[in-house]
Short mmCIF file of C-alpha atoms in Angstrom, two decimals:
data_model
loop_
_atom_site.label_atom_id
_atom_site.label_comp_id
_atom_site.label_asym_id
_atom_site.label_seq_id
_atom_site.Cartn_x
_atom_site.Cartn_y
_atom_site.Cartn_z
CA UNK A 175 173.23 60.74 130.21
CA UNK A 176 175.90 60.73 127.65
CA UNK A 177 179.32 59.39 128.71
CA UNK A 178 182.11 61.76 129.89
CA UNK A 179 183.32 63.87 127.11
CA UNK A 180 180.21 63.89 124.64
CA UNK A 181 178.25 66.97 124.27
CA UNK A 182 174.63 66.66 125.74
CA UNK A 183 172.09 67.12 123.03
CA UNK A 184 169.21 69.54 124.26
CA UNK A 185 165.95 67.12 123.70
CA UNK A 186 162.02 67.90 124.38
CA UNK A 187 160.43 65.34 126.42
CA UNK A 188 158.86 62.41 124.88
CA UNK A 189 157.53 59.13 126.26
CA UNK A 190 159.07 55.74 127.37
CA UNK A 191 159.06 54.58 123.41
CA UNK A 192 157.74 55.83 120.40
CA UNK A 193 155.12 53.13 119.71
CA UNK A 194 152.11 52.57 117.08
CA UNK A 195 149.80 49.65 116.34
CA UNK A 196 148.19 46.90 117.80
CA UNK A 197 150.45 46.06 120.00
CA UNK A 198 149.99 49.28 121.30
CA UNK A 199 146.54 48.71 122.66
CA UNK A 200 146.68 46.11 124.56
CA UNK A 201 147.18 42.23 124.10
CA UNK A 202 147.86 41.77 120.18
CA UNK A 203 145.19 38.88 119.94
CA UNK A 204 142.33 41.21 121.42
CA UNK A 205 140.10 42.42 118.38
CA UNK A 206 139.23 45.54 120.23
CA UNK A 207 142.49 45.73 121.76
CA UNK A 208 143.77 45.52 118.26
CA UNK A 209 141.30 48.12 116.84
CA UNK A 210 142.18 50.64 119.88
CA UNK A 211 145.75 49.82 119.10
CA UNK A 212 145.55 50.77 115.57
CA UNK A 213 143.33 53.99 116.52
CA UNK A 214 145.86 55.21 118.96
CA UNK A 215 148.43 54.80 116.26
CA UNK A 216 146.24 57.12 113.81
CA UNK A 217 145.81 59.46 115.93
CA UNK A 218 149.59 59.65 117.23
CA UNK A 219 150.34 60.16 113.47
CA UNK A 220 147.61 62.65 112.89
CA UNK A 221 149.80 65.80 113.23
CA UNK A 222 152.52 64.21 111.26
CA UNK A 223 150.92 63.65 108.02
CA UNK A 224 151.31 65.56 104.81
CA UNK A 225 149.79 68.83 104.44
CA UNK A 226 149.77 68.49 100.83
CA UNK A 227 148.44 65.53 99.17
CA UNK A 228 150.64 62.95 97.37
CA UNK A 229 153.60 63.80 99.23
CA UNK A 230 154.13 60.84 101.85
CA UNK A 231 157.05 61.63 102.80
CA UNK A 232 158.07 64.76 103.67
CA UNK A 233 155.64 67.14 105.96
CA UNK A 234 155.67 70.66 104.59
CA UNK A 235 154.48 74.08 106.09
CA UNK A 236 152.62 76.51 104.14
CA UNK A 237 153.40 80.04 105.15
CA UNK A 238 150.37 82.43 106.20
CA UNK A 239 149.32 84.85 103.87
CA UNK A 240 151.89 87.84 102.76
CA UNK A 241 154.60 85.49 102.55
CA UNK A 242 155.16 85.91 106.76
CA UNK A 243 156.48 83.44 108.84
CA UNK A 244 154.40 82.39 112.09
CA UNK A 245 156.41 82.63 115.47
CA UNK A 246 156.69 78.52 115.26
CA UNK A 247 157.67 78.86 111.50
CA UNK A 248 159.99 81.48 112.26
CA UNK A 249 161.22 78.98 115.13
CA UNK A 250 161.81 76.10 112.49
CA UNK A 251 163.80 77.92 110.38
CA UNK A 252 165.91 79.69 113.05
CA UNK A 253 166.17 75.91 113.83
CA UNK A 254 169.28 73.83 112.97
CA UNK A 255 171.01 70.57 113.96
CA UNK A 256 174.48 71.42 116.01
CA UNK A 257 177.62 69.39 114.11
CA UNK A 258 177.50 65.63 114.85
CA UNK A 259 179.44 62.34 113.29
CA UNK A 260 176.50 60.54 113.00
CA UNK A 261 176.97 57.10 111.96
CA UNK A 262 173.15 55.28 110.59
CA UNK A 263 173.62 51.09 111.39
CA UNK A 264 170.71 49.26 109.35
CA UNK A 265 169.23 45.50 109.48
CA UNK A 266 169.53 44.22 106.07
CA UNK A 267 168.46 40.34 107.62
CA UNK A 268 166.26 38.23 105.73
CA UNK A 269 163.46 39.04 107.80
CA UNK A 270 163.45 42.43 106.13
CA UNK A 271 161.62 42.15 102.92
CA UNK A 272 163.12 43.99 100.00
CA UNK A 273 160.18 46.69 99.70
CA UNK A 274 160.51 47.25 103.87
CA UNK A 275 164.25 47.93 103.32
CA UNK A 276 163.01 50.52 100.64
CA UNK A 277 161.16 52.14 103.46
CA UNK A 278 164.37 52.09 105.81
CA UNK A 279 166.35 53.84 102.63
CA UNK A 280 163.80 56.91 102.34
CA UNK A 281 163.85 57.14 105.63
CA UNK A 282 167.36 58.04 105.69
CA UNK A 283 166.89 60.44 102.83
CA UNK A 284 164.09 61.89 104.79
CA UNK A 285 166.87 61.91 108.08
CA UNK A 286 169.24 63.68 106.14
CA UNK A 287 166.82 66.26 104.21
CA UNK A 288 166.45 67.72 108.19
CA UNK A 289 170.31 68.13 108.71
CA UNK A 290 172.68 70.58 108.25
CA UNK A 291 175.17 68.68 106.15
CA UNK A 292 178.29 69.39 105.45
CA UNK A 293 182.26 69.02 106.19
CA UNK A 294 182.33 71.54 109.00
CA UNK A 295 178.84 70.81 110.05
CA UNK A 296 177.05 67.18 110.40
CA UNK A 297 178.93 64.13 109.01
CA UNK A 298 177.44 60.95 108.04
CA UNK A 299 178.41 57.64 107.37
CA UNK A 300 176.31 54.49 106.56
CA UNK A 301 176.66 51.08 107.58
CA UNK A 302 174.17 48.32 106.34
CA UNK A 303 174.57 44.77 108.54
CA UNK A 304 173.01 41.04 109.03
CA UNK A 305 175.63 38.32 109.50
CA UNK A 306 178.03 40.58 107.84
CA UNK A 307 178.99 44.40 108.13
CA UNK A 308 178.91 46.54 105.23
CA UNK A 309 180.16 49.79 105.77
CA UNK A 310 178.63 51.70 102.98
CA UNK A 311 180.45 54.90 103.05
CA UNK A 312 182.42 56.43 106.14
CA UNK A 313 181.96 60.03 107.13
CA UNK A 314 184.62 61.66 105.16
CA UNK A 315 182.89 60.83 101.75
CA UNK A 316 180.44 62.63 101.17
CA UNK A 317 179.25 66.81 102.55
CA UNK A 318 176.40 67.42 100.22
CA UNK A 319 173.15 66.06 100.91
CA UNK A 320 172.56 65.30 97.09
CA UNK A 321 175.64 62.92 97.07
CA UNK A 322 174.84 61.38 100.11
CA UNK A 323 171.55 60.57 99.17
CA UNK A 324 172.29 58.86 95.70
CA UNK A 325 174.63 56.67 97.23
CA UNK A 326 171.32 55.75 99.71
CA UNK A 327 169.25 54.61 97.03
CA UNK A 328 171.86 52.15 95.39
CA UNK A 329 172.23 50.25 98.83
CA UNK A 330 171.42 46.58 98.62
CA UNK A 331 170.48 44.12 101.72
CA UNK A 332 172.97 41.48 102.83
CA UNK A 333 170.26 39.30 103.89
CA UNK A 334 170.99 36.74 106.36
CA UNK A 335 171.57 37.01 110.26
CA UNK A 336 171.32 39.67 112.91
CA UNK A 337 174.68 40.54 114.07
CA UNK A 338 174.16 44.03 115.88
CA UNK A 339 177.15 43.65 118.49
CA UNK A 340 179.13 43.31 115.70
CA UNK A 341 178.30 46.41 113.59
CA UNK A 342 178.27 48.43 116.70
CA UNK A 343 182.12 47.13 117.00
CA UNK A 344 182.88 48.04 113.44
CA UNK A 345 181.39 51.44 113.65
CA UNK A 346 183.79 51.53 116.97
CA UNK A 347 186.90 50.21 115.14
CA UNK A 348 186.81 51.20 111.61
CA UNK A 349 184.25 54.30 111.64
CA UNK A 350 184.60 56.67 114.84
CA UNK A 351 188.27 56.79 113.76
CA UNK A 352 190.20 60.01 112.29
CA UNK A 353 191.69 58.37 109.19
CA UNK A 354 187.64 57.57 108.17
CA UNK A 355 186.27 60.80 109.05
CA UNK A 356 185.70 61.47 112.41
CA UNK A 357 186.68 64.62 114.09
CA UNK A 358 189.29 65.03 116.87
CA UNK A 359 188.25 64.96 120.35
CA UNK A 360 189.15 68.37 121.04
CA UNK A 361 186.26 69.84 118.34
CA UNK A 362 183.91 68.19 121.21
CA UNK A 363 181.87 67.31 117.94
CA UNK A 364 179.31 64.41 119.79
CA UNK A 365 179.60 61.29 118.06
CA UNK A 366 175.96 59.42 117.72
CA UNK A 367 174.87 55.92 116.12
CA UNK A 368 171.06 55.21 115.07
CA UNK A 369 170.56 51.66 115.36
CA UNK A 370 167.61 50.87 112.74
CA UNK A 371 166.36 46.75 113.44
CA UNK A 372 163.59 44.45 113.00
CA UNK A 373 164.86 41.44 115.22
CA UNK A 374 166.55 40.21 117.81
CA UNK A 375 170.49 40.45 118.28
CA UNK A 376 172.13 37.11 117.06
CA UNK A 377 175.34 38.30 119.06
CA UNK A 378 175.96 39.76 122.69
CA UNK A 379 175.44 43.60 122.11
CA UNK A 380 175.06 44.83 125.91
CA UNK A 381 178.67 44.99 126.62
CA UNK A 382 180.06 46.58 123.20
CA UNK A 383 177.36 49.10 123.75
CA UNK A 384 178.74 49.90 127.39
CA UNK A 385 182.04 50.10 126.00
CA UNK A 386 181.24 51.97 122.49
CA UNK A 387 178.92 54.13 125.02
CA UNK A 388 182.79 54.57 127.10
CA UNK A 389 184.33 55.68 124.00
CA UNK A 390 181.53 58.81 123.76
CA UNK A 391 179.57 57.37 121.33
CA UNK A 392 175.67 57.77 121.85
CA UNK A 393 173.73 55.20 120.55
CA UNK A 394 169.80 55.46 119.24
CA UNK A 395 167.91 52.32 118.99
CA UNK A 396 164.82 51.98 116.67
CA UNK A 397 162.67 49.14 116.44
CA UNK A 398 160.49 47.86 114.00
CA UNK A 399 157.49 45.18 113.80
CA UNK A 400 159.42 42.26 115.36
CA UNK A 401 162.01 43.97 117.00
CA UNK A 402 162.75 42.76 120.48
CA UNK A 403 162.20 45.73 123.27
CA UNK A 404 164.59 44.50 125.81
CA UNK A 405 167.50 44.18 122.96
CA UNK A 406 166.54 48.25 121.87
CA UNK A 407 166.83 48.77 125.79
CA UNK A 408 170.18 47.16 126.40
CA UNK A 409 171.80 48.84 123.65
CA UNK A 410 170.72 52.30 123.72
CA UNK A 411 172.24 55.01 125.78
CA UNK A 412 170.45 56.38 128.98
CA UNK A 413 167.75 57.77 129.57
CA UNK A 414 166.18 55.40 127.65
CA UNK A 415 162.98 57.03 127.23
CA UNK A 416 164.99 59.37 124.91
CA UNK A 417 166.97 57.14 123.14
CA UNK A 418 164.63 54.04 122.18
CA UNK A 419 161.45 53.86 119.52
CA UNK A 420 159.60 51.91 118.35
CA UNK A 421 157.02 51.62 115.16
CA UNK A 422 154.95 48.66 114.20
CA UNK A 423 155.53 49.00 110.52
CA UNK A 424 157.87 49.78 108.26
CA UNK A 425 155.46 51.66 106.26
CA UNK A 426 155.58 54.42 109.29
CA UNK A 427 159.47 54.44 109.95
CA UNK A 428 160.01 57.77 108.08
CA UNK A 429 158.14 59.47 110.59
CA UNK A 430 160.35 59.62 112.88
CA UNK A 431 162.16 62.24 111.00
CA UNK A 432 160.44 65.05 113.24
CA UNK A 433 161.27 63.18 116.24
CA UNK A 434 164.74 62.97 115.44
CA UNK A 435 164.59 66.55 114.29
CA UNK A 436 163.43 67.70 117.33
CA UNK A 437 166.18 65.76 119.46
CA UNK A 438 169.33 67.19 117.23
CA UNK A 439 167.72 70.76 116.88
CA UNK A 440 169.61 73.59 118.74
CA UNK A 441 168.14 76.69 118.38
CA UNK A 442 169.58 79.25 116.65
CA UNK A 443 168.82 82.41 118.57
CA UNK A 444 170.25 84.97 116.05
CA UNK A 445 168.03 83.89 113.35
CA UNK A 446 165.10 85.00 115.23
CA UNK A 447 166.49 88.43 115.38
CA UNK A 448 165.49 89.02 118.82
CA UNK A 449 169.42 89.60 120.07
CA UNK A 450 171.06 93.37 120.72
CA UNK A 451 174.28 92.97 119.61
CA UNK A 452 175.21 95.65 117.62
CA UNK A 453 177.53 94.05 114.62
CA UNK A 454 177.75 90.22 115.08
CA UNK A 455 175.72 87.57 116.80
CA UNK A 456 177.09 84.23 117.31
CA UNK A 457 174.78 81.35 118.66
CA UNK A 458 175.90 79.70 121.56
CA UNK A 459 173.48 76.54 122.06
CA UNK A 460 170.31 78.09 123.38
CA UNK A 461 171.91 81.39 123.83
CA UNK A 462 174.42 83.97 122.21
CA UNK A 463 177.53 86.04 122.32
CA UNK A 464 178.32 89.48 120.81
CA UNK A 465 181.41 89.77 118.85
CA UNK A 466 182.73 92.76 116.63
CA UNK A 467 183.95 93.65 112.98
CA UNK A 468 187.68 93.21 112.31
CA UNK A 469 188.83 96.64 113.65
CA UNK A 470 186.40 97.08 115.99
CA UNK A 471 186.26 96.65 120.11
CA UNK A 472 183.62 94.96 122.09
CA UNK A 473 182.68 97.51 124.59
CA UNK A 474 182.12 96.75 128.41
CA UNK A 475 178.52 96.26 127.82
CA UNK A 476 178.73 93.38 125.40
CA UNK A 477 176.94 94.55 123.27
CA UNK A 478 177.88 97.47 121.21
CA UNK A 479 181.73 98.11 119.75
CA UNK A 480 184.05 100.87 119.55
CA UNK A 481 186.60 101.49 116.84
CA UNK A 482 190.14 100.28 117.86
CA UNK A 483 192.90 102.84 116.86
CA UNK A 484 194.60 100.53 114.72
CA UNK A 485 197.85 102.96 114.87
CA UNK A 486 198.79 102.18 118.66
CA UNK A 487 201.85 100.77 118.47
CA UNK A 488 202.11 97.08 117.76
CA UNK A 489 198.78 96.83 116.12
CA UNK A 490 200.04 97.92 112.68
CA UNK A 491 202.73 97.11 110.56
CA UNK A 492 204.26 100.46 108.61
CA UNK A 493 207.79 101.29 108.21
CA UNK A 494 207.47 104.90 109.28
CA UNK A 495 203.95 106.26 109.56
CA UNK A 496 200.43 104.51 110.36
CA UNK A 497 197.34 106.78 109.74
CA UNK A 498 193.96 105.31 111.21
CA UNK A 499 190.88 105.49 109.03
CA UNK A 500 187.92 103.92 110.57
CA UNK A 501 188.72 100.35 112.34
CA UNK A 502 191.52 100.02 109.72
CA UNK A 503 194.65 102.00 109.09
CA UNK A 504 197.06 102.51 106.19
CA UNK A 505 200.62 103.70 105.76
CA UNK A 506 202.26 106.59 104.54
CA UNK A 507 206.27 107.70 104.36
CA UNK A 508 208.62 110.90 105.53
CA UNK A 509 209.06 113.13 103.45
CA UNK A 510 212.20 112.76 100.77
CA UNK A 511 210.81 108.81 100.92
CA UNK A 512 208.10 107.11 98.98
CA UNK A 513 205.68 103.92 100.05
CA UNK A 514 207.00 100.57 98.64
CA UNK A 515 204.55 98.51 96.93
CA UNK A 516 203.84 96.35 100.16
CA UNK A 517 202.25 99.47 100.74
CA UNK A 518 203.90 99.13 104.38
CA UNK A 519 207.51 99.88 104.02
CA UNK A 520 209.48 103.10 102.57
CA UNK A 521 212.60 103.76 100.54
CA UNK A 522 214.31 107.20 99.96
CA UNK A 523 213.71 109.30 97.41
CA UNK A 524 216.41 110.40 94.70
CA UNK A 525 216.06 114.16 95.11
CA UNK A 526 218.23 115.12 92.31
CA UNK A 527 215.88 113.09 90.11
CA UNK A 528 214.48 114.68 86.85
CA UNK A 529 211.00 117.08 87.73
CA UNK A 530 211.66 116.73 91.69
CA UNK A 531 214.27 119.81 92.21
CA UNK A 532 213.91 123.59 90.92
CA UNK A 533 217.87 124.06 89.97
CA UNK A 534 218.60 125.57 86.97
CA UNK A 535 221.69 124.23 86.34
CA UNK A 536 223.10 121.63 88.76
CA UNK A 537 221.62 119.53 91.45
CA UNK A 538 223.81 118.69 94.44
CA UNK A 539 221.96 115.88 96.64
CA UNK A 540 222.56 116.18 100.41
CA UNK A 541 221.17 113.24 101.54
CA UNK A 542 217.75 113.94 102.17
CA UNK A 543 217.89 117.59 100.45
CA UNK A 544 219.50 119.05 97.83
CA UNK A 545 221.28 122.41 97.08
CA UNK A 546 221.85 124.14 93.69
CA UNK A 547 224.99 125.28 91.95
CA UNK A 548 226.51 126.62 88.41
CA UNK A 549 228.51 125.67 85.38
CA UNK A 550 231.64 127.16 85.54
CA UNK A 551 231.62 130.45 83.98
CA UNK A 552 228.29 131.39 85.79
CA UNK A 553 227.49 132.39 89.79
CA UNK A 554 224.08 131.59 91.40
CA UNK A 555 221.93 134.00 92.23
CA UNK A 556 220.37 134.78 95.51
CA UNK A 557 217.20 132.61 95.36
CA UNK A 558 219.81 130.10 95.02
CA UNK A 559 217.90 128.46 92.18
CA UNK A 560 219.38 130.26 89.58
CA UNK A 561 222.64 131.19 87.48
CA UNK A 562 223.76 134.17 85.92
CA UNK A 563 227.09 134.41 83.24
CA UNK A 564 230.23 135.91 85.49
CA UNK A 565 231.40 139.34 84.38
CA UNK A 566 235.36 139.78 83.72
CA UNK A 567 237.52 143.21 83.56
CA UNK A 568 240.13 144.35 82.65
CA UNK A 569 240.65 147.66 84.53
CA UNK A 570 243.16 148.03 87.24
CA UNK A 571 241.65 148.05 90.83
CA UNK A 572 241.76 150.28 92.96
CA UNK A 573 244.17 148.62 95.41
CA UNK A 574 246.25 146.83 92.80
CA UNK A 575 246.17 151.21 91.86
CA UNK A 576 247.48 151.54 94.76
CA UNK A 577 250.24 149.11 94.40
CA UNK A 578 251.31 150.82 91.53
CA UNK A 579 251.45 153.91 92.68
CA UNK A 580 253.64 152.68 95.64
CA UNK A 581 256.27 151.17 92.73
CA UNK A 582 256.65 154.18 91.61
CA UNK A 583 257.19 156.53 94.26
CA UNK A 584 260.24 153.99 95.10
CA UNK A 585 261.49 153.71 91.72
CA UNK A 586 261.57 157.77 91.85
CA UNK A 587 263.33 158.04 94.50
CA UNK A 588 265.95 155.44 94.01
CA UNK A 589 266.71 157.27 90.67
CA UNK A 590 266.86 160.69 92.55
CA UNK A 591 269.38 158.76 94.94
CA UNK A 592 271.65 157.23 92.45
CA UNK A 593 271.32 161.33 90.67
CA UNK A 594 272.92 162.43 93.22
CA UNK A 595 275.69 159.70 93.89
CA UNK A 596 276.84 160.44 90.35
CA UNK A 597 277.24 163.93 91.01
CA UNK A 598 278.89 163.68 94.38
CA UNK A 599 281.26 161.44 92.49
CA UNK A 600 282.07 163.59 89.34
CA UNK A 601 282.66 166.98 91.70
CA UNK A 602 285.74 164.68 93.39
CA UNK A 603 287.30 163.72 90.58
CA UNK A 604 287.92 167.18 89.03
#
């Protein structure tokens, strides 16, 4: 099982080893054991050969007629690898002849044709080794496949030794880190080494295996021709029936890309469009979840959504008034205030402004309102819009008539007093 922390990979069963060729029918100096050997390896193959000839490589599916998918085609494309840092360690030794280590190169091309590359998705790094360790590019390089795979083909050997312990220590120490690549441990991103060899470890490998498998890291072994079993055995990760092959030739190596394919492959189940969920459908390993449109509530059923009424309060973000309008909202203002260009907040209107009142002479604003009044020389009318010109006379009124009148019955009889006085006073002196 993976160590504590990784994510476990969902694999098919396979057998103890992937294993071709003589040696796989019996003794290797047996004719007929030979022969069966080489039979059994044929017909192993058989299924993985190329439907279309001249293509080696790379096994291709022809769709049924009508352009329709069959339920296992359907299955393949609904079919991709979850996110890994996957780190590829290849023997470059002398005992790898330059056209073999050709075979090891397309082989990763062919590896990385199957995966879902990319910065968010699988990462890959190469390392190339033999008495020396080469890493060839780290995982934070490249997130295209077409990148990746150019820097593949310029990859030279090193020739010379077979130190595995060490490269499985450098991928440890200078690889799985975050500065080259790797993600944190909280993205629970598993973190997986393919081991690709010909011979026998020069170094001790068992114990920085155990302690690279400690760190989380999962570790593939694949052996070729001479490669020593036990050596796959001791570094690979348990089970070991799922973590070690082997192929007799290098000639073969590539295809192992469908076995490899089959062990990363997590099933997409809402590209087969056989989920319920009524807006979105997002994979969860070999199942799903329902989730909703921004806007939008999962109901208690799981499956279908409700609009949210974006205008409760502390959903939305307006000044003064939130109107809903289908999962979303927008904002509107009092009246006497207009909508800001943040199209969220408001700021009063100037009601006295040119074309916004109806006075026909002068606009008083009140704040929010506004009232109407005259020039001088003019009264407003009753609609209290308008002004008509004030009419002056200059007839007496009919109390200041009054008044008047009042003057001069006094003044009369003041004079008929004083009349009389003088008389009074004449009449004595004679």
């Amino acid at each position: 099982m993976p160590p504590p922390g990784a994510i476990a990979v969902p694999r098919p069963l396979r057998p103890a080893a992937f294993k071709c060729g003589p040696a796989a029918g019996g003794a290797g100096d047996d004719t007929m054991g030979r022969a069966l050997g080489t039979l059994g390896c044929l017909l192993l193959l058989l299924p993985l050969l190329p439907a279309v000839p001249g293509s080696p490589h790379r096994l291709r599916r022809q769709p049924r007629p009508g352009g329709r998918l069959s339920g296992s085609q359907a299955a393949d494309t609904a079919c991709k690898n979850r996110p890994l840092d996957l780190v590829f360690i290849i023997d470059s030794s002398r005992s790898v002849r330059p056209e073999e280590f050709e075979k090891v190169k397309i082989f990763l091309s062919e590896m990385i044709d199957t995966l879902d590359i990319g910065e968010t998705t699988t990462r890959v790094a190469v390392m190339n080794y033999a008495s020396t360790v080469k890493v060839e590019f780290p995982l934070r390089t490249y997130f295209d496949k077409a990148s990746m795979k150019e820097a593949i083909s310029h990859i030279e050997p090193l020739s010379a030794g077979t130190m595995t312990g060490l490269a499985i220590q450098t991928a440890m120490e200078e690889v799985f880190t975050e500065e080259m690549g790797t993600r944190p441990a909280s993205f629970n991103i598993p973190k997986v080494v393919i081991v690709v060899t010909d011979g026998r470890p020069q170094d001790q490998v068992q114990d920085v295996a155990a302690s690279a498998q400690t760190a989380g890291i999962e570790i593939y072994a694949v052996g070729v021709d001479r490669a020593d079993m036990q050596s796959l055995r001791t570094m690979a990760s348990e089970p070991l029936d799922e973590h070690v092959f082997y192929v007799e030739t290098y000639g073969v190596i590539e295809k192992l890309t469908s076995k490899f394919r089959e062990t990363f492959c997590a099933a997409n189940v809402c590209a087969l469009g056989t989920h319920d969920c009524e807006h979105v459908c997002v994979s969860n390993g070999e199942s799903y979840l329902c989730d909703c449109y921004e806007g939008y509530a999962l109901n208690s059923d799981k499956r279908t959504c409700s609009a949210v009424d974006m205008c409760e309060p502390g959903r939305h973000d307006c000044d003064q008034i939130c109107m809903s309008n289908n999962g979303s909202y927008v904002c509107e203002c009092y009246e006497g205030y207009t909508l800001n260009p943040d199209k969220k907040t408001c700021s009063a209107v100037d009601m006295c402004a040119p074309g916004r009142h109806d006075c026909e002479q002068v606009c008083l604003r009140d704040d929010l309102f506004y009232t109407c009044d005259c020039y001088q020389g003019y009264t407003l009318n009753p609609d209290k819009k308008t002004c008509s010109r004030a009419i002056t006379s200059s007839l007496i009124t009919t109390e200041e008539s009054c008044k008047c009148e009042a003057i001069a019955a006094l003044q009369d009889s003041v004079t008929s007093h004083l009349e009389a006085l003088s008389t009074k006073y004449i009449l004595f002196l004679t």
